[in-house]
Amino acid sequence: MKRRIIEIDQEKCNGCGACAEACHEGAIGMVNGKAQLLRDDYCDGLGDCLPACPTGAITFVEREAAAYDEQAVLANKQAKAETLPCGCPGTQSRAIHRDDAPAYPTAAAEPVSRLSQWPVQIKLAPVNAPYFDGARLLIAADCTAYAYANLHEKFIKGRITRVGCPKLDSVDYSEKLAEILRRNEIRSITVVRMEVPCCGGIELAVRNALQASGKMIPWQVCVISTDGRLLED
């Protein structure tokens, strides 16, 4: 049948994932860092995703497409809500509530995790979530968690954490970070990067995101040496 359905311009899509979050039917997913219409029969043609897209990559077209299947959509939602024994919650966004326990309750105890939300990867994280309200944001290079032993106590504690590797990830973080800053009331930003030159990309992404957001948000950059020392604070 010929009907109205969305179309996503891959050239305009910046991979922010806002449309996928706005699509209540689950018709849109992220494939190789870009939004994609996964199934025609999941798209109801109402366009809740259109205003969510910051780049205008989504439009309506009239074309041959399978009819909207509400029962299939409901079944898909139910399947996603169930956690299989071999499955993984993956990119499901959630807050993690922790008691304010000391880092080392006893001499023999393991250090306490200070992570307060999931997911942490910049590419996977949503652009808005309740935990962003009034948050102190930490943008950290992946390797810092391995190089700096005290990352949880020094930087993750009391902050909302986002991590990435500007060398290995084939996306421009600045666009998604700018959208996070636009949509939420962020109190401050701390960037933690390694001393290696390629890690400067994550600092540049934050700088560009701040400029693009049009907001004046206090921010600082801390540098970790390859042997695990805090060089700048």
CSV table of C-alpha atoms in Angstrom, one decimal:
chain,number,residue,atom,x,y,z
A,1,MET,CA,0.0,0.0,0.0
A,2,LYS,CA,1.1,3.6,-0.6
A,3,ARG,CA,1.1,5.7,2.6
A,4,ARG,CA,2.9,8.5,4.5
A,5,ILE,CA,6.0,7.3,6.2
A,6,ILE,CA,9.2,8.9,7.4
A,7,GLU,CA,12.5,9.1,5.5
A,8,ILE,CA,15.9,9.8,7.1
A,9,ASP,CA,18.6,11.7,5.2
A,10,GLN,CA,21.8,9.9,6.2
A,11,GLU,CA,23.9,12.9,5.1
A,12,LYS,CA,22.1,15.2,7.6
A,13,CYS,CA,21.9,12.6,10.4
A,14,ASN,CA,24.5,13.4,13.1
A,15,GLY,CA,23.9,10.2,15.1
A,16,CYS,CA,22.5,11.9,18.2
A,17,GLY,CA,19.9,9.3,18.7
A,18,ALA,CA,17.1,11.8,19.7
A,19,CYS,CA,14.7,10.4,17.0
A,20,ALA,CA,15.1,6.8,18.2
A,21,GLU,CA,14.3,8.0,21.8
A,22,ALA,CA,11.3,9.9,20.6
A,23,CYS,CA,9.9,7.0,18.5
A,24,HIS,CA,7.5,5.3,20.9
A,25,GLU,CA,6.9,2.4,18.4
A,26,GLY,CA,10.6,1.4,18.1
A,27,ALA,CA,10.6,2.0,14.3
A,28,ILE,CA,13.9,3.9,14.4
A,29,GLY,CA,17.3,2.4,15.5
A,30,MET,CA,20.9,3.4,15.4
A,31,VAL,CA,23.0,1.5,12.8
A,32,ASN,CA,26.7,2.3,12.4
A,33,GLY,CA,26.2,5.6,14.2
A,34,LYS,CA,23.3,6.8,12.1
A,35,ALA,CA,19.5,6.7,12.6
A,36,GLN,CA,17.7,4.2,10.4
A,37,LEU,CA,14.0,3.2,9.9
A,38,LEU,CA,14.2,-0.4,10.9
A,39,ARG,CA,10.7,-1.6,9.9
A,40,ASP,CA,8.0,0.1,7.9
A,41,ASP,CA,5.2,-1.6,9.8
A,42,TYR,CA,6.5,-0.1,13.1
A,43,CYS,CA,6.1,3.5,11.7
A,44,ASP,CA,2.7,5.0,12.4
A,45,GLY,CA,3.3,8.0,10.2
A,46,LEU,CA,2.5,10.5,13.0
A,47,GLY,CA,6.0,11.9,13.1
A,48,ASP,CA,6.9,12.2,16.8
A,49,CYS,CA,10.5,11.9,15.7
A,50,LEU,CA,10.5,15.0,13.5
A,51,PRO,CA,10.7,17.7,16.1
A,52,ALA,CA,13.3,15.7,18.0
A,53,CYS,CA,15.8,15.8,15.2
A,54,PRO,CA,18.2,18.7,15.6
A,55,THR,CA,19.4,18.6,12.0
A,56,GLY,CA,16.2,18.3,10.0
A,57,ALA,CA,17.2,14.9,8.7
A,58,ILE,CA,13.7,13.4,9.0
A,59,THR,CA,10.9,14.2,6.5
A,60,PHE,CA,7.7,12.6,5.4
A,61,VAL,CA,7.4,10.8,2.0
A,62,GLU,CA,4.6,9.0,0.2
A,63,ARG,CA,5.7,5.6,-0.9
A,64,GLU,CA,4.9,1.9,-1.0
A,65,ALA,CA,5.2,0.6,2.6
A,66,ALA,CA,3.7,-2.1,4.8
A,67,ALA,CA,0.7,-1.0,6.8
A,68,TYR,CA,1.3,0.1,10.4
A,69,ASP,CA,1.0,-3.0,12.6
A,70,GLU,CA,0.1,-2.1,16.2
A,71,GLN,CA,0.1,-5.6,17.4
A,72,ALA,CA,3.7,-6.2,16.1
A,73,VAL,CA,4.7,-3.0,17.9
A,74,LEU,CA,3.2,-4.0,21.2
A,75,ALA,CA,4.8,-7.5,20.9
A,76,ASN,CA,8.2,-5.9,20.2
A,77,LYS,CA,7.8,-3.6,23.3
A,78,GLN,CA,7.0,-6.6,25.4
A,79,ALA,CA,10.0,-8.5,24.1
A,80,LYS,CA,12.3,-5.6,24.9
A,81,ALA,CA,10.9,-5.3,28.4
A,82,GLU,CA,11.8,-8.9,29.2
A,83,THR,CA,15.4,-9.6,30.2
A,84,LEU,CA,16.5,-12.9,28.9
A,85,PRO,CA,19.0,-15.0,30.9
A,86,CYS,CA,21.6,-14.7,28.2
A,87,GLY,CA,20.7,-11.1,27.4
A,88,CYS,CA,22.1,-7.7,28.4
A,89,PRO,CA,20.4,-4.4,29.3
A,90,GLY,CA,22.8,-2.8,26.8
A,91,THR,CA,21.9,0.8,26.1
A,92,GLN,CA,18.9,1.1,28.5
A,93,SER,CA,19.3,4.3,30.3
A,94,ARG,CA,19.1,4.2,34.1
A,95,ALA,CA,20.2,5.9,37.2
A,96,ILE,CA,22.3,4.1,39.8
A,97,HIS,CA,21.6,5.1,43.4
A,98,ARG,CA,24.4,4.5,45.8
A,99,ASP,CA,24.8,5.1,49.6
A,100,ASP,CA,27.5,7.6,50.4
A,101,ALA,CA,29.8,4.9,51.8
A,102,PRO,CA,33.5,5.5,52.4
A,103,ALA,CA,35.8,4.4,49.6
A,104,TYR,CA,37.4,1.7,51.7
A,105,PRO,CA,34.9,0.5,54.4
A,106,THR,CA,37.5,-2.0,55.8
A,107,ALA,CA,41.2,-2.6,55.0
A,108,ALA,CA,40.3,-5.8,53.1
A,109,ALA,CA,37.3,-4.4,51.2
A,110,GLU,CA,37.3,-3.5,47.5
A,111,PRO,CA,37.0,0.1,46.4
A,112,VAL,CA,33.4,1.3,46.0
A,113,SER,CA,32.1,2.2,42.5
A,114,ARG,CA,30.9,5.8,42.2
A,115,LEU,CA,29.2,5.5,38.8
A,116,SER,CA,25.7,6.9,39.1
A,117,GLN,CA,24.2,6.2,35.7
A,118,TRP,CA,24.2,3.9,32.7
A,119,PRO,CA,25.2,3.8,29.8
A,120,VAL,CA,28.5,5.8,29.9
A,121,GLN,CA,29.6,5.7,26.3
A,122,ILE,CA,29.0,9.0,24.6
A,123,LYS,CA,27.8,7.2,21.4
A,124,LEU,CA,25.2,5.1,23.4
A,125,ALA,CA,24.0,7.6,26.0
A,126,PRO,CA,20.8,9.6,25.6
A,127,VAL,CA,20.8,13.3,25.0
A,128,ASN,CA,18.4,14.0,27.8
A,129,ALA,CA,17.6,12.1,31.0
A,130,PRO,CA,16.4,13.0,34.5
A,131,TYR,CA,19.8,12.6,36.0
A,132,PHE,CA,21.1,15.5,33.8
A,133,ASP,CA,19.1,18.1,35.7
A,134,GLY,CA,21.6,20.2,37.7
A,135,ALA,CA,24.4,17.7,36.9
A,136,ARG,CA,28.1,18.1,37.1
A,137,LEU,CA,29.2,16.4,33.9
A,138,LEU,CA,32.4,14.3,33.5
A,139,ILE,CA,33.7,13.8,29.9
A,140,ALA,CA,36.5,11.3,30.1
A,141,ALA,CA,38.7,9.5,27.6
A,142,ASP,CA,38.4,5.7,27.8
A,143,CYS,CA,42.0,5.1,28.8
A,144,THR,CA,41.9,7.3,31.9
A,145,ALA,CA,40.0,4.6,33.8
A,146,TYR,CA,42.9,2.3,33.3
A,147,ALA,CA,45.7,4.7,33.8
A,148,TYR,CA,44.5,6.7,36.8
A,149,ALA,CA,43.7,4.5,39.8
A,150,ASN,CA,41.7,7.0,41.7
A,151,LEU,CA,39.3,8.0,38.9
A,152,HIS,CA,36.2,7.0,40.8
A,153,GLU,CA,36.9,8.9,43.9
A,154,LYS,CA,38.6,11.9,42.3
A,155,PHE,CA,36.3,12.4,39.2
A,156,ILE,CA,33.3,10.1,38.9
A,157,LYS,CA,32.0,10.6,42.4
A,158,GLY,CA,29.2,13.2,42.3
A,159,ARG,CA,29.3,13.5,38.5
A,160,ILE,CA,27.4,12.2,35.5
A,161,THR,CA,29.9,10.3,33.4
A,162,ARG,CA,30.4,10.1,29.7
A,163,VAL,CA,33.4,8.4,28.1
A,164,GLY,CA,34.8,7.9,24.6
A,165,CYS,CA,37.9,7.6,22.5
A,166,PRO,CA,38.3,10.3,19.8
A,167,LYS,CA,40.8,8.2,17.9
A,168,LEU,CA,38.8,4.9,17.7
A,169,ASP,CA,35.2,6.2,17.5
A,170,SER,CA,34.2,7.3,14.0
A,171,VAL,CA,31.9,10.1,15.2
A,172,ASP,CA,32.1,13.7,16.1
A,173,TYR,CA,31.3,13.9,19.8
A,174,SER,CA,30.8,17.7,19.7
A,175,GLU,CA,27.4,17.5,18.0
A,176,LYS,CA,25.9,15.1,20.6
A,177,LEU,CA,27.5,16.9,23.5
A,178,ALA,CA,26.2,20.2,22.3
A,179,GLU,CA,22.7,18.7,22.2
A,180,ILE,CA,23.1,17.4,25.8
A,181,LEU,CA,24.1,20.9,26.9
A,182,ARG,CA,21.2,22.6,25.1
A,183,ARG,CA,18.6,20.3,26.5
A,184,ASN,CA,19.7,20.1,30.1
A,185,GLU,CA,20.8,22.4,32.9
A,186,ILE,CA,24.4,21.3,33.3
A,187,ARG,CA,26.2,23.0,36.2
A,188,SER,CA,29.8,22.3,35.2
A,189,ILE,CA,32.0,20.1,32.9
A,190,THR,CA,35.2,18.3,33.8
A,191,VAL,CA,37.2,16.9,31.0
A,192,VAL,CA,39.7,14.1,31.9
A,193,ARG,CA,42.0,13.1,29.1
A,194,MET,CA,45.3,11.4,28.6
A,195,GLU,CA,48.5,13.3,27.8
A,196,VAL,CA,48.8,11.7,24.3
A,197,PRO,CA,48.1,14.1,21.4
A,198,CYS,CA,45.2,12.1,19.9
A,199,CYS,CA,43.3,12.5,23.2
A,200,GLY,CA,43.1,16.2,22.5
A,201,GLY,CA,40.1,15.4,20.3
A,202,ILE,CA,37.9,14.9,23.3
A,203,GLU,CA,38.9,18.2,24.8
A,204,LEU,CA,38.2,19.9,21.4
A,205,ALA,CA,34.8,18.2,21.1
A,206,VAL,CA,33.8,19.7,24.5
A,207,ARG,CA,35.1,23.1,23.5
A,208,ASN,CA,33.1,23.0,20.2
A,209,ALA,CA,30.0,21.7,22.0
A,210,LEU,CA,30.1,24.6,24.5
A,211,GLN,CA,30.4,27.1,21.6
A,212,ALA,CA,27.6,25.4,19.7
A,213,SER,CA,25.3,25.3,22.7
A,214,GLY,CA,25.5,29.0,23.3
A,215,LYS,CA,25.7,28.4,27.1
A,216,MET,CA,28.3,29.7,29.5
A,217,ILE,CA,29.1,26.6,31.6
A,218,PRO,CA,32.2,26.4,33.8
A,219,TRP,CA,34.6,23.8,32.6
A,220,GLN,CA,38.1,22.4,33.3
A,221,VAL,CA,40.6,20.0,31.8
A,222,CYS,CA,42.6,17.5,33.8
A,223,VAL,CA,45.4,15.5,32.1
A,224,ILE,CA,46.6,12.0,33.1
A,225,SER,CA,50.1,10.8,32.2
A,226,THR,CA,50.6,7.4,30.6
A,227,ASP,CA,52.2,6.2,33.9
A,228,GLY,CA,49.1,7.2,35.9
A,229,ARG,CA,49.9,10.6,37.3
A,230,LEU,CA,47.5,13.6,37.4
A,231,LEU,CA,49.4,16.3,35.5
A,232,GLU,CA,46.9,19.1,35.6
A,233,ASP,CA,44.1,19.7,38.1
